[in-house]
Amino acid sequence: MSRSLLPEAIEAYSASLVIETEAQKKLRIETAKLPMAQMQIGPDQGAFLTLLVGAIGARKAIEIGTFTGYSAIAIARGLAPNGTLLCCDVNEEWTSIARRYWKEAGLEKRIELKLAPALETLDGLIRSGKEGTFDFAFIDADKTGYDAYYEACLKLLRPGGLIALDNMLWSGAVAKPEIKDDDTVAIRALNAKISADPRVDASLLTVGDGVMLARKK
């Protein structure tokens, strides 16, 4: 599964223009050695997330699917002073790497990790009265769960808040009707749903493997 639809030379050029912190560089290099390295977002997408979060003045953010923590660093860097990021994941091994680099980046006090099924965490927040209190959400986890994550995050976001969903082009598979595996079907259906959803303004961007950006009305 390709991380980007761009030609390799263009992706490398784009990445070369991104200024990363030392912690981000080291984390990206370490993660590249893992068998599931393709799950990590690229530096261009990381810079985009930092810019988005900063542009809306986000103070409270949530991430569904953390892996080794690169996207969490990108989001946390963009938060307003005293801002916080809640990360939802189930993998102790990968997130132990994340914790190391969050500390190295000086962001460990801004990031809370919840090791539990994401829907349990999201539903718990909703039940505890946190609807409408988050500014930003990034969804990058199991694709068949995306619709449920989207609905929960939409409840948790304030009006004007943003949801960014990763892998929404799925290496181009969504544009090929003959591909009908569960992940592709789920992503294709959610793209159609969000684009027609009257609750949001949305745009599917060709950043990385495709980012669907939805702004809650």
PDB file of C-alpha atoms in Angstrom:
ATOM      1  CA  MET A   1       0.000   0.000   0.000  1.00  0.00           C
ATOM      2  CA  SER A   2       1.585   3.241  -1.178  1.00  0.00           C
ATOM      3  CA  ARG A   3       1.838   6.156   1.251  1.00  0.00           C
ATOM      4  CA  SER A   4       1.465   8.700  -1.546  1.00  0.00           C
ATOM      5  CA  LEU A   5       0.097   8.855  -5.075  1.00  0.00           C
ATOM      6  CA  LEU A   6       2.826  11.284  -6.096  1.00  0.00           C
ATOM      7  CA  PRO A   7       5.784  10.180  -8.210  1.00  0.00           C
ATOM      8  CA  GLU A   8       8.692   9.336  -5.924  1.00  0.00           C
ATOM      9  CA  ALA A   9      10.807  12.293  -7.066  1.00  0.00           C
ATOM     10  CA  ILE A  10       7.997  14.781  -6.434  1.00  0.00           C
ATOM     11  CA  GLU A  11       7.270  13.343  -3.007  1.00  0.00           C
ATOM     12  CA  ALA A  12      10.955  13.536  -2.103  1.00  0.00           C
ATOM     13  CA  TYR A  13      11.101  17.155  -3.290  1.00  0.00           C
ATOM     14  CA  SER A  14       8.031  18.063  -1.251  1.00  0.00           C
ATOM     15  CA  ALA A  15       9.462  16.358   1.833  1.00  0.00           C
ATOM     16  CA  SER A  16      12.770  18.171   1.367  1.00  0.00           C
ATOM     17  CA  LEU A  17      11.027  21.505   1.969  1.00  0.00           C
ATOM     18  CA  VAL A  18       9.637  20.462   5.351  1.00  0.00           C
ATOM     19  CA  ILE A  19      11.499  21.606   8.444  1.00  0.00           C
ATOM     20  CA  GLU A  20      11.235  18.864  11.065  1.00  0.00           C
ATOM     21  CA  THR A  21      12.351  18.892  14.661  1.00  0.00           C
ATOM     22  CA  GLU A  22      15.225  16.571  15.581  1.00  0.00           C
ATOM     23  CA  ALA A  23      12.781  14.344  17.456  1.00  0.00           C
ATOM     24  CA  GLN A  24      10.592  14.027  14.364  1.00  0.00           C
ATOM     25  CA  LYS A  25      13.556  13.149  12.168  1.00  0.00           C
ATOM     26  CA  LYS A  26      14.805  10.492  14.568  1.00  0.00           C
ATOM     27  CA  LEU A  27      11.328   9.032  15.024  1.00  0.00           C
ATOM     28  CA  ARG A  28      10.744   8.850  11.278  1.00  0.00           C
ATOM     29  CA  ILE A  29      14.068   7.049  10.779  1.00  0.00           C
ATOM     30  CA  GLU A  30      13.381   4.564  13.575  1.00  0.00           C
ATOM     31  CA  THR A  31       9.845   3.880  12.362  1.00  0.00           C
ATOM     32  CA  ALA A  32      11.088   3.269   8.808  1.00  0.00           C
ATOM     33  CA  LYS A  33      12.794   0.107  10.087  1.00  0.00           C
ATOM     34  CA  LEU A  34       9.528  -1.440  11.300  1.00  0.00           C
ATOM     35  CA  PRO A  35       7.557  -3.980   9.219  1.00  0.00           C
ATOM     36  CA  MET A  36       4.495  -1.680   9.246  1.00  0.00           C
ATOM     37  CA  ALA A  37       6.455   1.486   8.478  1.00  0.00           C
ATOM     38  CA  GLN A  38       4.060   2.480   5.689  1.00  0.00           C
ATOM     39  CA  MET A  39       1.494   3.330   8.383  1.00  0.00           C
ATOM     40  CA  GLN A  40       3.487   6.435   9.335  1.00  0.00           C
ATOM     41  CA  ILE A  41       2.469   9.695   7.707  1.00  0.00           C
ATOM     42  CA  GLY A  42       5.111  11.578   5.733  1.00  0.00           C
ATOM     43  CA  PRO A  43       6.787  14.809   6.861  1.00  0.00           C
ATOM     44  CA  ASP A  44       4.729  16.829   4.369  1.00  0.00           C
ATOM     45  CA  GLN A  45       1.514  15.573   5.906  1.00  0.00           C
ATOM     46  CA  GLY A  46       2.885  16.184   9.383  1.00  0.00           C
ATOM     47  CA  ALA A  47       3.597  19.798   8.495  1.00  0.00           C
ATOM     48  CA  PHE A  48       0.074  20.077   7.088  1.00  0.00           C
ATOM     49  CA  LEU A  49      -1.446  18.827  10.347  1.00  0.00           C
ATOM     50  CA  THR A  50       0.627  21.298  12.386  1.00  0.00           C
ATOM     51  CA  LEU A  51      -0.529  24.116  10.111  1.00  0.00           C
ATOM     52  CA  LEU A  52      -4.206  23.094  10.313  1.00  0.00           C
ATOM     53  CA  VAL A  53      -4.213  22.845  14.088  1.00  0.00           C
ATOM     54  CA  GLY A  54      -2.470  26.195  14.458  1.00  0.00           C
ATOM     55  CA  ALA A  55      -4.710  27.896  11.900  1.00  0.00           C
ATOM     56  CA  ILE A  56      -7.865  27.185  13.905  1.00  0.00           C
ATOM     57  CA  GLY A  57      -6.224  27.944  17.251  1.00  0.00           C
ATOM     58  CA  ALA A  58      -6.989  24.446  18.511  1.00  0.00           C
ATOM     59  CA  ARG A  59      -6.645  23.815  22.239  1.00  0.00           C
ATOM     60  CA  LYS A  60      -8.200  20.346  22.477  1.00  0.00           C
ATOM     61  CA  ALA A  61      -7.502  17.652  19.898  1.00  0.00           C
ATOM     62  CA  ILE A  62      -8.092  13.937  19.597  1.00  0.00           C
ATOM     63  CA  GLU A  63      -6.284  11.341  17.502  1.00  0.00           C
ATOM     64  CA  ILE A  64      -7.650   7.921  16.559  1.00  0.00           C
ATOM     65  CA  GLY A  65      -4.721   5.655  15.709  1.00  0.00           C
ATOM     66  CA  THR A  66      -1.316   6.776  16.969  1.00  0.00           C
ATOM     67  CA  PHE A  67       1.193   4.137  15.752  1.00  0.00           C
ATOM     68  CA  THR A  68       4.679   5.388  16.755  1.00  0.00           C
ATOM     69  CA  GLY A  69       3.577   8.937  17.447  1.00  0.00           C
ATOM     70  CA  TYR A  70       4.759  11.070  14.529  1.00  0.00           C
ATOM     71  CA  SER A  71       1.328  12.520  13.758  1.00  0.00           C
ATOM     72  CA  ALA A  72       0.772  13.188  17.468  1.00  0.00           C
ATOM     73  CA  ILE A  73       3.948  15.268  17.579  1.00  0.00           C
ATOM     74  CA  ALA A  74       2.786  17.193  14.515  1.00  0.00           C
ATOM     75  CA  ILE A  75      -0.615  17.913  16.057  1.00  0.00           C
ATOM     76  CA  ALA A  76       0.707  18.757  19.523  1.00  0.00           C
ATOM     77  CA  ARG A  77       3.229  21.208  18.060  1.00  0.00           C
ATOM     78  CA  GLY A  78       0.395  23.194  16.493  1.00  0.00           C
ATOM     79  CA  LEU A  79      -1.775  23.454  19.592  1.00  0.00           C
ATOM     80  CA  ALA A  80      -2.332  26.747  21.353  1.00  0.00           C
ATOM     81  CA  PRO A  81      -0.516  27.290  24.686  1.00  0.00           C
ATOM     82  CA  ASN A  82      -1.741  24.793  27.298  1.00  0.00           C
ATOM     83  CA  GLY A  83      -3.428  22.778  24.560  1.00  0.00           C
ATOM     84  CA  THR A  84      -3.877  19.027  24.942  1.00  0.00           C
ATOM     85  CA  LEU A  85      -4.051  16.020  22.613  1.00  0.00           C
ATOM     86  CA  LEU A  86      -5.793  12.762  23.513  1.00  0.00           C
ATOM     87  CA  CYS A  87      -4.386   9.787  21.583  1.00  0.00           C
ATOM     88  CA  CYS A  88      -6.411   6.585  21.197  1.00  0.00           C
ATOM     89  CA  ASP A  89      -4.638   3.337  20.349  1.00  0.00           C
ATOM     90  CA  VAL A  90      -4.508  -0.310  21.399  1.00  0.00           C
ATOM     91  CA  ASN A  91      -0.887  -1.236  20.677  1.00  0.00           C
ATOM     92  CA  GLU A  92       1.493  -0.981  23.633  1.00  0.00           C
ATOM     93  CA  GLU A  93       4.605  -1.847  21.587  1.00  0.00           C
ATOM     94  CA  TRP A  94       4.205   0.893  18.993  1.00  0.00           C
ATOM     95  CA  THR A  95       3.009   3.546  21.434  1.00  0.00           C
ATOM     96  CA  SER A  96       5.956   2.856  23.739  1.00  0.00           C
ATOM     97  CA  ILE A  97       8.096   4.243  20.923  1.00  0.00           C
ATOM     98  CA  ALA A  98       5.735   7.202  20.706  1.00  0.00           C
ATOM     99  CA  ARG A  99       6.069   7.965  24.412  1.00  0.00           C
ATOM    100  CA  ARG A 100       9.864   8.075  24.119  1.00  0.00           C
ATOM    101  CA  TYR A 101       9.787  10.622  21.336  1.00  0.00           C
ATOM    102  CA  TRP A 102       7.025  12.718  22.871  1.00  0.00           C
ATOM    103  CA  LYS A 103       9.290  13.142  25.868  1.00  0.00           C
ATOM    104  CA  GLU A 104      12.290  13.932  23.684  1.00  0.00           C
ATOM    105  CA  ALA A 105      10.211  16.531  21.834  1.00  0.00           C
ATOM    106  CA  GLY A 106       9.174  18.107  25.139  1.00  0.00           C
ATOM    107  CA  LEU A 107       5.508  17.400  24.433  1.00  0.00           C
ATOM    108  CA  GLU A 108       4.750  14.608  26.907  1.00  0.00           C
ATOM    109  CA  LYS A 109       2.710  16.940  29.139  1.00  0.00           C
ATOM    110  CA  ARG A 110       0.509  17.934  26.203  1.00  0.00           C
ATOM    111  CA  ILE A 111      -0.281  14.386  25.106  1.00  0.00           C
ATOM    112  CA  GLU A 112      -2.424  11.821  26.913  1.00  0.00           C
ATOM    113  CA  LEU A 113      -2.442   8.249  25.610  1.00  0.00           C
ATOM    114  CA  LYS A 114      -5.490   6.054  26.151  1.00  0.00           C
ATOM    115  CA  LEU A 115      -4.757   2.376  25.460  1.00  0.00           C
ATOM    116  CA  ALA A 116      -8.237   1.024  24.781  1.00  0.00           C
ATOM    117  CA  PRO A 117     -10.546   0.492  21.808  1.00  0.00           C
ATOM    118  CA  ALA A 118     -11.115   3.974  20.413  1.00  0.00           C
ATOM    119  CA  LEU A 119     -14.896   3.750  20.352  1.00  0.00           C
ATOM    120  CA  GLU A 120     -14.906   2.965  24.066  1.00  0.00           C
ATOM    121  CA  THR A 121     -12.851   6.092  24.710  1.00  0.00           C
ATOM    122  CA  LEU A 122     -14.968   8.257  22.407  1.00  0.00           C
ATOM    123  CA  ASP A 123     -18.249   6.987  23.817  1.00  0.00           C
ATOM    124  CA  GLY A 124     -16.927   7.602  27.315  1.00  0.00           C
ATOM    125  CA  LEU A 125     -16.153  11.207  26.451  1.00  0.00           C
ATOM    126  CA  ILE A 126     -19.631  11.681  25.018  1.00  0.00           C
ATOM    127  CA  ARG A 127     -21.286  10.143  28.077  1.00  0.00           C
ATOM    128  CA  SER A 128     -19.245  12.410  30.361  1.00  0.00           C
ATOM    129  CA  GLY A 129     -20.590  15.545  28.687  1.00  0.00           C
ATOM    130  CA  LYS A 130     -17.643  16.395  26.434  1.00  0.00           C
ATOM    131  CA  GLU A 131     -19.724  16.910  23.273  1.00  0.00           C
ATOM    132  CA  GLY A 132     -18.791  20.114  21.466  1.00  0.00           C
ATOM    133  CA  THR A 133     -15.569  20.644  23.431  1.00  0.00           C
ATOM    134  CA  PHE A 134     -12.883  19.523  20.970  1.00  0.00           C
ATOM    135  CA  ASP A 135     -11.389  21.631  18.188  1.00  0.00           C
ATOM    136  CA  PHE A 136      -9.648  19.045  16.016  1.00  0.00           C
ATOM    137  CA  ALA A 137      -9.721  15.304  15.318  1.00  0.00           C
ATOM    138  CA  PHE A 138      -7.380  13.136  13.246  1.00  0.00           C
ATOM    139  CA  ILE A 139      -8.578   9.673  12.241  1.00  0.00           C
ATOM    140  CA  ASP A 140      -5.976   7.148  11.051  1.00  0.00           C
ATOM    141  CA  ALA A 141      -6.883   3.676  12.311  1.00  0.00           C
ATOM    142  CA  ASP A 142      -8.789   0.591  11.109  1.00  0.00           C
ATOM    143  CA  LYS A 143     -10.631   1.599   7.963  1.00  0.00           C
ATOM    144  CA  THR A 144     -13.827  -0.345   8.593  1.00  0.00           C
ATOM    145  CA  GLY A 145     -14.186   1.608  11.837  1.00  0.00           C
ATOM    146  CA  TYR A 146     -13.853   5.020  10.207  1.00  0.00           C
ATOM    147  CA  ASP A 147     -17.585   5.728   9.912  1.00  0.00           C
ATOM    148  CA  ALA A 148     -18.163   5.156  13.618  1.00  0.00           C
ATOM    149  CA  TYR A 149     -15.107   7.244  14.524  1.00  0.00           C
ATOM    150  CA  TYR A 150     -16.312  10.037  12.243  1.00  0.00           C
ATOM    151  CA  GLU A 151     -19.752  10.102  13.882  1.00  0.00           C
ATOM    152  CA  ALA A 152     -18.321  10.124  17.393  1.00  0.00           C
ATOM    153  CA  CYS A 153     -15.762  12.816  16.597  1.00  0.00           C
ATOM    154  CA  LEU A 154     -18.436  14.955  14.952  1.00  0.00           C
ATOM    155  CA  LYS A 155     -20.339  14.929  18.243  1.00  0.00           C
ATOM    156  CA  LEU A 156     -17.224  15.830  20.205  1.00  0.00           C
ATOM    157  CA  LEU A 157     -16.203  18.731  17.940  1.00  0.00           C
ATOM    158  CA  ARG A 158     -17.366  22.282  18.417  1.00  0.00           C
ATOM    159  CA  PRO A 159     -18.938  24.138  15.475  1.00  0.00           C
ATOM    160  CA  GLY A 160     -16.057  25.215  13.258  1.00  0.00           C
ATOM    161  CA  GLY A 161     -13.908  22.318  14.412  1.00  0.00           C
ATOM    162  CA  LEU A 162     -12.072  20.146  11.903  1.00  0.00           C
ATOM    163  CA  ILE A 163     -11.877  16.408  11.302  1.00  0.00           C
ATOM    164  CA  ALA A 164      -9.034  15.084   9.120  1.00  0.00           C
ATOM    165  CA  LEU A 165      -9.291  11.471   7.946  1.00  0.00           C
ATOM    166  CA  ASP A 166      -6.204   9.793   6.493  1.00  0.00           C
ATOM    167  CA  ASN A 167      -5.868   7.238   3.664  1.00  0.00           C
ATOM    168  CA  MET A 168      -9.070   8.326   1.967  1.00  0.00           C
ATOM    169  CA  LEU A 169      -7.707   7.618  -1.524  1.00  0.00           C
ATOM    170  CA  TRP A 170      -6.341   4.224  -0.402  1.00  0.00           C
ATOM    171  CA  SER A 171      -3.589   4.129  -3.038  1.00  0.00           C
ATOM    172  CA  GLY A 172      -6.200   4.881  -5.699  1.00  0.00           C
ATOM    173  CA  ALA A 173      -8.305   1.793  -4.929  1.00  0.00           C
ATOM    174  CA  VAL A 174     -11.402   3.891  -4.168  1.00  0.00           C
ATOM    175  CA  ALA A 175     -11.505   5.000  -7.814  1.00  0.00           C
ATOM    176  CA  LYS A 176     -11.604   1.412  -9.084  1.00  0.00           C
ATOM    177  CA  PRO A 177     -15.146  -0.001  -8.734  1.00  0.00           C
ATOM    178  CA  GLU A 178     -13.906  -3.547  -9.290  1.00  0.00           C
ATOM    179  CA  ILE A 179     -11.991  -3.435  -5.983  1.00  0.00           C
ATOM    180  CA  LYS A 180     -14.425  -4.510  -3.304  1.00  0.00           C
ATOM    181  CA  ASP A 181     -12.470  -5.572  -0.221  1.00  0.00           C
ATOM    182  CA  ASP A 182     -13.886  -4.420   3.117  1.00  0.00           C
ATOM    183  CA  ASP A 183     -11.434  -1.545   3.658  1.00  0.00           C
ATOM    184  CA  THR A 184     -11.893  -0.084   0.186  1.00  0.00           C
ATOM    185  CA  VAL A 185     -15.673  -0.364   0.335  1.00  0.00           C
ATOM    186  CA  ALA A 186     -15.730   1.329   3.756  1.00  0.00           C
ATOM    187  CA  ILE A 187     -13.532   4.230   2.658  1.00  0.00           C
ATOM    188  CA  ARG A 188     -15.400   4.693  -0.629  1.00  0.00           C
ATOM    189  CA  ALA A 189     -18.738   4.790   1.189  1.00  0.00           C
ATOM    190  CA  LEU A 190     -17.498   7.261   3.791  1.00  0.00           C
ATOM    191  CA  ASN A 191     -16.069   9.594   1.135  1.00  0.00           C
ATOM    192  CA  ALA A 192     -19.495   9.701  -0.486  1.00  0.00           C
ATOM    193  CA  LYS A 193     -21.229  10.167   2.866  1.00  0.00           C
ATOM    194  CA  ILE A 194     -19.027  13.032   4.029  1.00  0.00           C
ATOM    195  CA  SER A 195     -19.127  14.858   0.702  1.00  0.00           C
ATOM    196  CA  ALA A 196     -22.947  14.890   0.917  1.00  0.00           C
ATOM    197  CA  ASP A 197     -23.189  15.416   4.694  1.00  0.00           C
ATOM    198  CA  PRO A 198     -25.157  18.629   5.448  1.00  0.00           C
ATOM    199  CA  ARG A 199     -23.528  18.809   8.884  1.00  0.00           C
ATOM    200  CA  VAL A 200     -20.096  19.656   7.431  1.00  0.00           C
ATOM    201  CA  ASP A 201     -18.214  21.471   4.713  1.00  0.00           C
ATOM    202  CA  ALA A 202     -15.766  18.981   3.223  1.00  0.00           C
ATOM    203  CA  SER A 203     -12.953  18.577   0.727  1.00  0.00           C
ATOM    204  CA  LEU A 204     -10.969  15.488  -0.284  1.00  0.00           C
ATOM    205  CA  LEU A 205      -7.315  16.505  -0.582  1.00  0.00           C
ATOM    206  CA  THR A 206      -4.556  14.659  -2.425  1.00  0.00           C
ATOM    207  CA  VAL A 207      -2.097  15.011   0.444  1.00  0.00           C
ATOM    208  CA  GLY A 208      -0.251  11.772   1.249  1.00  0.00           C
ATOM    209  CA  ASP A 209      -2.669   8.913   0.605  1.00  0.00           C
ATOM    210  CA  GLY A 210      -5.617  11.290   0.583  1.00  0.00           C
ATOM    211  CA  VAL A 211      -6.966  13.409   3.433  1.00  0.00           C
ATOM    212  CA  MET A 212     -10.669  14.101   3.772  1.00  0.00           C
ATOM    213  CA  LEU A 213     -11.073  17.371   5.618  1.00  0.00           C
ATOM    214  CA  ALA A 214     -14.457  18.122   7.170  1.00  0.00           C
ATOM    215  CA  ARG A 215     -15.444  21.306   9.017  1.00  0.00           C
ATOM    216  CA  LYS A 216     -18.379  21.016  11.385  1.00  0.00           C
ATOM    217  CA  LYS A 217     -21.030  23.626  10.702  1.00  0.00           C
TER     218      LYS A 217
END
